[in-house]
JSON list of C-alpha atoms in Angstrom, two decimals:
[
{"chain": "S", "resi": 1, "resn": "UNK", "atom": "CA", "xyz": [-13.44, -5.29, 81.39]},
{"chain": "S", "resi": 2, "resn": "UNK", "atom": "CA", "xyz": [-12.42, -4.74, 77.95]},
{"chain": "S", "resi": 3, "resn": "UNK", "atom": "CA", "xyz": [-10.64, -7.62, 76.32]},
{"chain": "S", "resi": 4, "resn": "UNK", "atom": "CA", "xyz": [-7.16, -6.33, 75.42]},
{"chain": "S", "resi": 5, "resn": "UNK", "atom": "CA", "xyz": [-6.49, -6.82, 71.59]},
{"chain": "S", "resi": 6, "resn": "UNK", "atom": "CA", "xyz": [-3.03, -8.30, 70.56]},
{"chain": "S", "resi": 7, "resn": "UNK", "atom": "CA", "xyz": [-0.96, -5.68, 68.54]},
{"chain": "S", "resi": 8, "resn": "UNK", "atom": "CA", "xyz": [-1.17, -7.20, 64.63]},
{"chain": "S", "resi": 9, "resn": "UNK", "atom": "CA", "xyz": [2.60, -8.72, 63.24]},
{"chain": "S", "resi": 10, "resn": "UNK", "atom": "CA", "xyz": [3.74, -6.87, 60.20]},
{"chain": "S", "resi": 11, "resn": "UNK", "atom": "CA", "xyz": [3.92, -9.32, 57.47]},
{"chain": "S", "resi": 12, "resn": "UNK", "atom": "CA", "xyz": [7.92, -9.89, 56.60]},
{"chain": "S", "resi": 13, "resn": "UNK", "atom": "CA", "xyz": [8.83, -8.16, 53.39]},
{"chain": "S", "resi": 14, "resn": "UNK", "atom": "CA", "xyz": [9.44, -10.35, 50.39]},
{"chain": "S", "resi": 15, "resn": "UNK", "atom": "CA", "xyz": [12.86, -10.28, 48.91]},
{"chain": "S", "resi": 16, "resn": "UNK", "atom": "CA", "xyz": [14.32, -11.85, 45.85]},
{"chain": "S", "resi": 17, "resn": "UNK", "atom": "CA", "xyz": [18.10, -11.95, 45.19]},
{"chain": "S", "resi": 18, "resn": "UNK", "atom": "CA", "xyz": [19.47, -11.03, 41.64]},
{"chain": "S", "resi": 19, "resn": "UNK", "atom": "CA", "xyz": [22.38, -10.22, 39.86]},
{"chain": "S", "resi": 20, "resn": "UNK", "atom": "CA", "xyz": [22.21, -6.78, 37.53]},
{"chain": "S", "resi": 21, "resn": "UNK", "atom": "CA", "xyz": [24.12, -6.53, 34.75]},
{"chain": "S", "resi": 22, "resn": "UNK", "atom": "CA", "xyz": [24.55, -2.89, 33.52]},
{"chain": "S", "resi": 23, "resn": "UNK", "atom": "CA", "xyz": [25.57, -2.41, 29.75]},
{"chain": "S", "resi": 24, "resn": "UNK", "atom": "CA", "xyz": [26.27, 0.39, 27.32]},
{"chain": "S", "resi": 25, "resn": "UNK", "atom": "CA", "xyz": [26.68, 1.18, 23.49]},
{"chain": "S", "resi": 26, "resn": "UNK", "atom": "CA", "xyz": [29.20, 3.75, 22.71]},
{"chain": "S", "resi": 27, "resn": "UNK", "atom": "CA", "xyz": [28.35, 3.90, 18.99]},
{"chain": "S", "resi": 28, "resn": "UNK", "atom": "CA", "xyz": [25.24, 3.23, 16.73]},
{"chain": "S", "resi": 29, "resn": "UNK", "atom": "CA", "xyz": [25.10, -0.03, 15.17]},
{"chain": "S", "resi": 30, "resn": "UNK", "atom": "CA", "xyz": [25.71, -0.33, 11.22]},
{"chain": "S", "resi": 31, "resn": "UNK", "atom": "CA", "xyz": [22.50, -2.42, 10.84]},
{"chain": "S", "resi": 32, "resn": "UNK", "atom": "CA", "xyz": [18.90, -2.52, 11.43]},
{"chain": "S", "resi": 33, "resn": "UNK", "atom": "CA", "xyz": [16.42, -5.03, 12.09]},
{"chain": "S", "resi": 34, "resn": "UNK", "atom": "CA", "xyz": [12.92, -5.57, 10.37]},
{"chain": "S", "resi": 35, "resn": "UNK", "atom": "CA", "xyz": [9.97, -6.97, 11.98]},
{"chain": "S", "resi": 36, "resn": "UNK", "atom": "CA", "xyz": [9.14, -10.56, 10.45]},
{"chain": "S", "resi": 37, "resn": "UNK", "atom": "CA", "xyz": [7.22, -10.42, 7.09]},
{"chain": "S", "resi": 38, "resn": "UNK", "atom": "CA", "xyz": [4.43, -11.90, 7.96]},
{"chain": "S", "resi": 39, "resn": "UNK", "atom": "CA", "xyz": [3.35, -9.74, 11.03]},
{"chain": "S", "resi": 40, "resn": "UNK", "atom": "CA", "xyz": [1.47, -6.35, 10.61]},
{"chain": "S", "resi": 41, "resn": "UNK", "atom": "CA", "xyz": [3.19, -4.28, 13.06]},
{"chain": "S", "resi": 42, "resn": "UNK", "atom": "CA", "xyz": [3.36, -0.52, 14.19]},
{"chain": "S", "resi": 43, "resn": "UNK", "atom": "CA", "xyz": [5.12, 1.52, 16.32]},
{"chain": "S", "resi": 44, "resn": "UNK", "atom": "CA", "xyz": [3.47, 4.07, 18.01]},
{"chain": "S", "resi": 45, "resn": "UNK", "atom": "CA", "xyz": [5.46, 7.19, 20.03]},
{"chain": "S", "resi": 46, "resn": "UNK", "atom": "CA", "xyz": [3.15, 7.68, 23.01]},
{"chain": "S", "resi": 47, "resn": "UNK", "atom": "CA", "xyz": [2.83, 10.94, 23.89]},
{"chain": "S", "resi": 48, "resn": "UNK", "atom": "CA", "xyz": [1.50, 11.56, 27.47]},
{"chain": "S", "resi": 49, "resn": "UNK", "atom": "CA", "xyz": [-0.06, 8.50, 27.94]},
{"chain": "S", "resi": 50, "resn": "UNK", "atom": "CA", "xyz": [-2.58, 7.70, 30.52]},
{"chain": "S", "resi": 51, "resn": "UNK", "atom": "CA", "xyz": [-1.63, 6.18, 33.59]},
{"chain": "S", "resi": 52, "resn": "UNK", "atom": "CA", "xyz": [-3.91, 3.49, 33.32]},
{"chain": "S", "resi": 53, "resn": "UNK", "atom": "CA", "xyz": [-2.65, 2.70, 29.67]},
{"chain": "S", "resi": 54, "resn": "UNK", "atom": "CA", "xyz": [0.74, 2.86, 31.04]},
{"chain": "S", "resi": 55, "resn": "UNK", "atom": "CA", "xyz": [0.26, 0.14, 33.96]},
{"chain": "S", "resi": 56, "resn": "UNK", "atom": "CA", "xyz": [-1.38, -2.06, 31.29]},
{"chain": "S", "resi": 57, "resn": "UNK", "atom": "CA", "xyz": [1.97, -1.98, 29.25]},
{"chain": "S", "resi": 58, "resn": "UNK", "atom": "CA", "xyz": [4.12, -1.90, 32.40]},
{"chain": "S", "resi": 59, "resn": "UNK", "atom": "CA", "xyz": [2.39, -5.16, 33.93]},
{"chain": "S", "resi": 60, "resn": "UNK", "atom": "CA", "xyz": [1.56, -6.71, 30.74]},
{"chain": "S", "resi": 61, "resn": "UNK", "atom": "CA", "xyz": [5.64, -6.86, 29.93]},
{"chain": "S", "resi": 62, "resn": "UNK", "atom": "CA", "xyz": [6.65, -6.86, 33.39]},
{"chain": "S", "resi": 63, "resn": "UNK", "atom": "CA", "xyz": [4.71, -9.22, 35.81]},
{"chain": "S", "resi": 64, "resn": "UNK", "atom": "CA", "xyz": [6.34, -12.51, 34.76]},
{"chain": "S", "resi": 65, "resn": "UNK", "atom": "CA", "xyz": [9.52, -10.96, 35.76]},
{"chain": "S", "resi": 66, "resn": "UNK", "atom": "CA", "xyz": [8.93, -9.32, 39.14]},
{"chain": "S", "resi": 67, "resn": "UNK", "atom": "CA", "xyz": [9.00, -5.70, 37.82]},
{"chain": "S", "resi": 68, "resn": "UNK", "atom": "CA", "xyz": [7.30, -3.57, 40.64]},
{"chain": "S", "resi": 69, "resn": "UNK", "atom": "CA", "xyz": [9.21, -0.41, 40.81]},
{"chain": "S", "resi": 70, "resn": "UNK", "atom": "CA", "xyz": [6.54, 1.51, 38.89]},
{"chain": "S", "resi": 71, "resn": "UNK", "atom": "CA", "xyz": [3.86, -0.51, 40.89]},
{"chain": "S", "resi": 72, "resn": "UNK", "atom": "CA", "xyz": [4.87, 1.06, 43.73]},
{"chain": "S", "resi": 73, "resn": "UNK", "atom": "CA", "xyz": [3.92, 4.61, 42.82]},
{"chain": "S", "resi": 74, "resn": "UNK", "atom": "CA", "xyz": [1.02, 6.29, 43.22]},
{"chain": "S", "resi": 75, "resn": "UNK", "atom": "CA", "xyz": [-0.96, 7.24, 39.91]},
{"chain": "S", "resi": 76, "resn": "UNK", "atom": "CA", "xyz": [0.11, 10.81, 40.52]},
{"chain": "S", "resi": 77, "resn": "UNK", "atom": "CA", "xyz": [3.81, 9.98, 40.87]},
{"chain": "S", "resi": 78, "resn": "UNK", "atom": "CA", "xyz": [3.88, 7.76, 37.87]},
{"chain": "S", "resi": 79, "resn": "UNK", "atom": "CA", "xyz": [2.79, 10.44, 35.69]},
{"chain": "S", "resi": 80, "resn": "UNK", "atom": "CA", "xyz": [5.04, 12.76, 37.04]},
{"chain": "S", "resi": 81, "resn": "UNK", "atom": "CA", "xyz": [7.61, 10.02, 36.23]},
{"chain": "S", "resi": 82, "resn": "UNK", "atom": "CA", "xyz": [6.38, 9.11, 32.40]},
{"chain": "S", "resi": 83, "resn": "UNK", "atom": "CA", "xyz": [5.28, 12.63, 31.57]},
{"chain": "S", "resi": 84, "resn": "UNK", "atom": "CA", "xyz": [8.45, 13.91, 32.59]},
{"chain": "S", "resi": 85, "resn": "UNK", "atom": "CA", "xyz": [10.47, 15.81, 30.09]},
{"chain": "S", "resi": 86, "resn": "UNK", "atom": "CA", "xyz": [12.82, 14.23, 28.25]},
{"chain": "S", "resi": 87, "resn": "UNK", "atom": "CA", "xyz": [11.11, 10.51, 28.63]},
{"chain": "S", "resi": 88, "resn": "UNK", "atom": "CA", "xyz": [9.91, 8.97, 25.52]},
{"chain": "S", "resi": 89, "resn": "UNK", "atom": "CA", "xyz": [7.98, 5.97, 25.48]},
{"chain": "S", "resi": 90, "resn": "UNK", "atom": "CA", "xyz": [6.77, 3.91, 22.38]},
{"chain": "S", "resi": 91, "resn": "UNK", "atom": "CA", "xyz": [4.47, 0.87, 22.09]},
{"chain": "S", "resi": 92, "resn": "UNK", "atom": "CA", "xyz": [4.60, -1.78, 19.48]},
{"chain": "S", "resi": 93, "resn": "UNK", "atom": "CA", "xyz": [1.21, -2.90, 18.36]},
{"chain": "S", "resi": 94, "resn": "UNK", "atom": "CA", "xyz": [0.39, -6.26, 16.23]},
{"chain": "S", "resi": 95, "resn": "UNK", "atom": "CA", "xyz": [-2.32, -6.56, 14.11]},
{"chain": "S", "resi": 96, "resn": "UNK", "atom": "CA", "xyz": [-3.69, -3.49, 16.20]},
{"chain": "S", "resi": 97, "resn": "UNK", "atom": "CA", "xyz": [-3.08, -5.40, 19.62]},
{"chain": "S", "resi": 98, "resn": "UNK", "atom": "CA", "xyz": [-0.52, -3.64, 22.27]},
{"chain": "S", "resi": 99, "resn": "UNK", "atom": "CA", "xyz": [2.26, -6.29, 22.18]},
{"chain": "S", "resi": 100, "resn": "UNK", "atom": "CA", "xyz": [5.28, -4.58, 23.78]},
{"chain": "S", "resi": 101, "resn": "UNK", "atom": "CA", "xyz": [6.84, -1.32, 24.54]},
{"chain": "S", "resi": 102, "resn": "UNK", "atom": "CA", "xyz": [9.92, 0.74, 25.14]},
{"chain": "S", "resi": 103, "resn": "UNK", "atom": "CA", "xyz": [11.07, 3.77, 27.30]},
{"chain": "S", "resi": 104, "resn": "UNK", "atom": "CA", "xyz": [13.93, 5.83, 27.05]},
{"chain": "S", "resi": 105, "resn": "UNK", "atom": "CA", "xyz": [15.18, 7.81, 29.70]},
{"chain": "S", "resi": 106, "resn": "UNK", "atom": "CA", "xyz": [16.87, 11.00, 27.63]},
{"chain": "S", "resi": 107, "resn": "UNK", "atom": "CA", "xyz": [16.93, 13.48, 30.48]},
{"chain": "S", "resi": 108, "resn": "UNK", "atom": "CA", "xyz": [20.87, 13.56, 29.87]},
{"chain": "S", "resi": 109, "resn": "UNK", "atom": "CA", "xyz": [21.41, 13.91, 26.45]},
{"chain": "S", "resi": 110, "resn": "UNK", "atom": "CA", "xyz": [25.20, 12.51, 26.34]},
{"chain": "S", "resi": 111, "resn": "UNK", "atom": "CA", "xyz": [23.78, 8.97, 28.44]},
{"chain": "S", "resi": 112, "resn": "UNK", "atom": "CA", "xyz": [20.65, 7.92, 27.37]},
{"chain": "S", "resi": 113, "resn": "UNK", "atom": "CA", "xyz": [19.06, 4.74, 29.19]},
{"chain": "S", "resi": 114, "resn": "UNK", "atom": "CA", "xyz": [16.72, 2.17, 27.76]},
{"chain": "S", "resi": 115, "resn": "UNK", "atom": "CA", "xyz": [14.73, 2.20, 30.99]},
{"chain": "S", "resi": 116, "resn": "UNK", "atom": "CA", "xyz": [12.10, -0.32, 30.40]},
{"chain": "S", "resi": 117, "resn": "UNK", "atom": "CA", "xyz": [11.55, -3.03, 27.23]},
{"chain": "S", "resi": 118, "resn": "UNK", "atom": "CA", "xyz": [9.67, -5.71, 26.65]},
{"chain": "S", "resi": 119, "resn": "UNK", "atom": "CA", "xyz": [7.24, -7.73, 24.84]},
{"chain": "S", "resi": 120, "resn": "UNK", "atom": "CA", "xyz": [3.64, -8.92, 26.50]},
{"chain": "S", "resi": 121, "resn": "UNK", "atom": "CA", "xyz": [4.03, -12.72, 26.86]},
{"chain": "S", "resi": 122, "resn": "UNK", "atom": "CA", "xyz": [1.42, -13.54, 23.80]},
{"chain": "S", "resi": 123, "resn": "UNK", "atom": "CA", "xyz": [3.56, -12.14, 21.51]},
{"chain": "S", "resi": 124, "resn": "UNK", "atom": "CA", "xyz": [7.05, -14.14, 22.60]},
{"chain": "S", "resi": 125, "resn": "UNK", "atom": "CA", "xyz": [8.59, -16.25, 20.23]},
{"chain": "S", "resi": 126, "resn": "UNK", "atom": "CA", "xyz": [7.40, -14.44, 17.02]},
{"chain": "S", "resi": 127, "resn": "UNK", "atom": "CA", "xyz": [10.73, -12.71, 16.28]},
{"chain": "S", "resi": 128, "resn": "UNK", "atom": "CA", "xyz": [9.50, -9.31, 17.67]},
{"chain": "S", "resi": 129, "resn": "UNK", "atom": "CA", "xyz": [11.87, -8.89, 20.32]},
{"chain": "S", "resi": 130, "resn": "UNK", "atom": "CA", "xyz": [14.95, -8.27, 18.05]},
{"chain": "S", "resi": 131, "resn": "UNK", "atom": "CA", "xyz": [12.95, -6.04, 15.82]},
{"chain": "S", "resi": 132, "resn": "UNK", "atom": "CA", "xyz": [11.82, -3.84, 18.99]},
{"chain": "S", "resi": 133, "resn": "UNK", "atom": "CA", "xyz": [15.05, -3.80, 20.16]},
{"chain": "S", "resi": 134, "resn": "UNK", "atom": "CA", "xyz": [16.27, -2.33, 16.96]},
{"chain": "S", "resi": 135, "resn": "UNK", "atom": "CA", "xyz": [14.06, 0.19, 17.19]},
{"chain": "S", "resi": 136, "resn": "UNK", "atom": "CA", "xyz": [14.49, 1.31, 20.63]},
{"chain": "S", "resi": 137, "resn": "UNK", "atom": "CA", "xyz": [18.40, 1.81, 20.13]},
{"chain": "S", "resi": 138, "resn": "UNK", "atom": "CA", "xyz": [17.46, 3.13, 16.39]},
{"chain": "S", "resi": 139, "resn": "UNK", "atom": "CA", "xyz": [15.42, 5.96, 18.02]},
{"chain": "S", "resi": 140, "resn": "UNK", "atom": "CA", "xyz": [17.83, 6.43, 20.96]},
{"chain": "S", "resi": 141, "resn": "UNK", "atom": "CA", "xyz": [21.01, 7.07, 18.74]},
{"chain": "S", "resi": 142, "resn": "UNK", "atom": "CA", "xyz": [18.72, 9.58, 16.54]},
{"chain": "S", "resi": 143, "resn": "UNK", "atom": "CA", "xyz": [19.28, 11.85, 19.44]},
{"chain": "S", "resi": 144, "resn": "UNK", "atom": "CA", "xyz": [22.88, 11.61, 19.50]},
{"chain": "S", "resi": 145, "resn": "UNK", "atom": "CA", "xyz": [24.16, 10.43, 22.72]},
{"chain": "S", "resi": 146, "resn": "UNK", "atom": "CA", "xyz": [28.06, 9.49, 23.81]},
{"chain": "S", "resi": 147, "resn": "UNK", "atom": "CA", "xyz": [26.46, 6.25, 25.22]},
{"chain": "S", "resi": 148, "resn": "UNK", "atom": "CA", "xyz": [23.55, 3.95, 25.39]},
{"chain": "S", "resi": 149, "resn": "UNK", "atom": "CA", "xyz": [22.77, 2.22, 28.46]},
{"chain": "S", "resi": 150, "resn": "UNK", "atom": "CA", "xyz": [20.42, -0.71, 29.63]},
{"chain": "S", "resi": 151, "resn": "UNK", "atom": "CA", "xyz": [20.36, -2.91, 32.54]},
{"chain": "S", "resi": 152, "resn": "UNK", "atom": "CA", "xyz": [18.87, -6.24, 32.95]},
{"chain": "S", "resi": 153, "resn": "UNK", "atom": "CA", "xyz": [19.24, -8.69, 35.56]},
{"chain": "S", "resi": 154, "resn": "UNK", "atom": "CA", "xyz": [18.79, -12.67, 36.33]},
{"chain": "S", "resi": 155, "resn": "UNK", "atom": "CA", "xyz": [14.82, -12.04, 36.83]},
{"chain": "S", "resi": 156, "resn": "UNK", "atom": "CA", "xyz": [14.44, -11.42, 33.21]},
{"chain": "S", "resi": 157, "resn": "UNK", "atom": "CA", "xyz": [14.07, -13.89, 30.43]},
{"chain": "S", "resi": 158, "resn": "UNK", "atom": "CA", "xyz": [17.27, -16.13, 29.79]},
{"chain": "S", "resi": 159, "resn": "UNK", "atom": "CA", "xyz": [17.59, -14.17, 26.21]},
{"chain": "S", "resi": 160, "resn": "UNK", "atom": "CA", "xyz": [17.35, -10.66, 27.75]},
{"chain": "S", "resi": 161, "resn": "UNK", "atom": "CA", "xyz": [21.42, -10.63, 28.31]},
{"chain": "S", "resi": 162, "resn": "UNK", "atom": "CA", "xyz": [22.22, -12.40, 24.83]},
{"chain": "S", "resi": 163, "resn": "UNK", "atom": "CA", "xyz": [19.94, -10.55, 23.01]},
{"chain": "S", "resi": 164, "resn": "UNK", "atom": "CA", "xyz": [21.21, -7.10, 24.22]},
{"chain": "S", "resi": 165, "resn": "UNK", "atom": "CA", "xyz": [24.73, -8.47, 23.41]},
{"chain": "S", "resi": 166, "resn": "UNK", "atom": "CA", "xyz": [24.17, -9.55, 20.08]},
{"chain": "S", "resi": 167, "resn": "UNK", "atom": "CA", "xyz": [22.66, -6.11, 19.22]},
{"chain": "S", "resi": 168, "resn": "UNK", "atom": "CA", "xyz": [25.77, -4.28, 20.63]},
{"chain": "S", "resi": 169, "resn": "UNK", "atom": "CA", "xyz": [25.24, -3.82, 23.96]},
{"chain": "S", "resi": 170, "resn": "UNK", "atom": "CA", "xyz": [28.76, -4.64, 26.03]},
{"chain": "S", "resi": 171, "resn": "UNK", "atom": "CA", "xyz": [28.55, -5.19, 29.80]},
{"chain": "S", "resi": 172, "resn": "UNK", "atom": "CA", "xyz": [30.75, -2.99, 32.08]},
{"chain": "S", "resi": 173, "resn": "UNK", "atom": "CA", "xyz": [29.41, -3.80, 35.51]},
{"chain": "S", "resi": 174, "resn": "UNK", "atom": "CA", "xyz": [27.72, -6.54, 37.49]},
{"chain": "S", "resi": 175, "resn": "UNK", "atom": "CA", "xyz": [26.20, -6.17, 41.17]},
{"chain": "S", "resi": 176, "resn": "UNK", "atom": "CA", "xyz": [24.16, -8.36, 43.22]},
{"chain": "S", "resi": 177, "resn": "UNK", "atom": "CA", "xyz": [20.63, -6.66, 44.42]},
{"chain": "S", "resi": 178, "resn": "UNK", "atom": "CA", "xyz": [18.11, -7.85, 46.59]},
{"chain": "S", "resi": 179, "resn": "UNK", "atom": "CA", "xyz": [14.53, -6.59, 45.46]},
{"chain": "S", "resi": 180, "resn": "UNK", "atom": "CA", "xyz": [11.67, -6.00, 47.54]},
{"chain": "S", "resi": 181, "resn": "UNK", "atom": "CA", "xyz": [8.75, -7.84, 45.92]},
{"chain": "S", "resi": 182, "resn": "UNK", "atom": "CA", "xyz": [5.01, -6.26, 46.58]}
]
């Protein structure tokens, strides 16, 4: 007689609660931030990046902040997202090493989103965040949108929201959100 198998229980999905703040900038700033003088930096427009390289940047920046949206995508689905017309990715290098990146969603020419932004933890505390954000803002405004938007949440670094505000973004909405983790 065959032994009856016990059905496996599905693991409960892990979630985390956060508060998302939506910010906007309706005119280009009048000042620009230069990189720290003692650091060799380069900003590269990454055109049609291989998925593995994009995942390296995404994971390097986002692992500590529970970034999961792009991790849930298959390689084919992710390639479709990052290679879409209107998506622009820029990588920051310090001494020849990837240090962070930003991604602009310019698919709506009037409303551009700073979709992803950040530094790899090895490069925190060097004064690069303000410079990289300034570069992202500058690139976005060359496209002459009516508004530049970004969102951040309480899972991001504690300096994220104040930095966005110092750089000219103004909060326009806050929402509670439960995020499903991997």
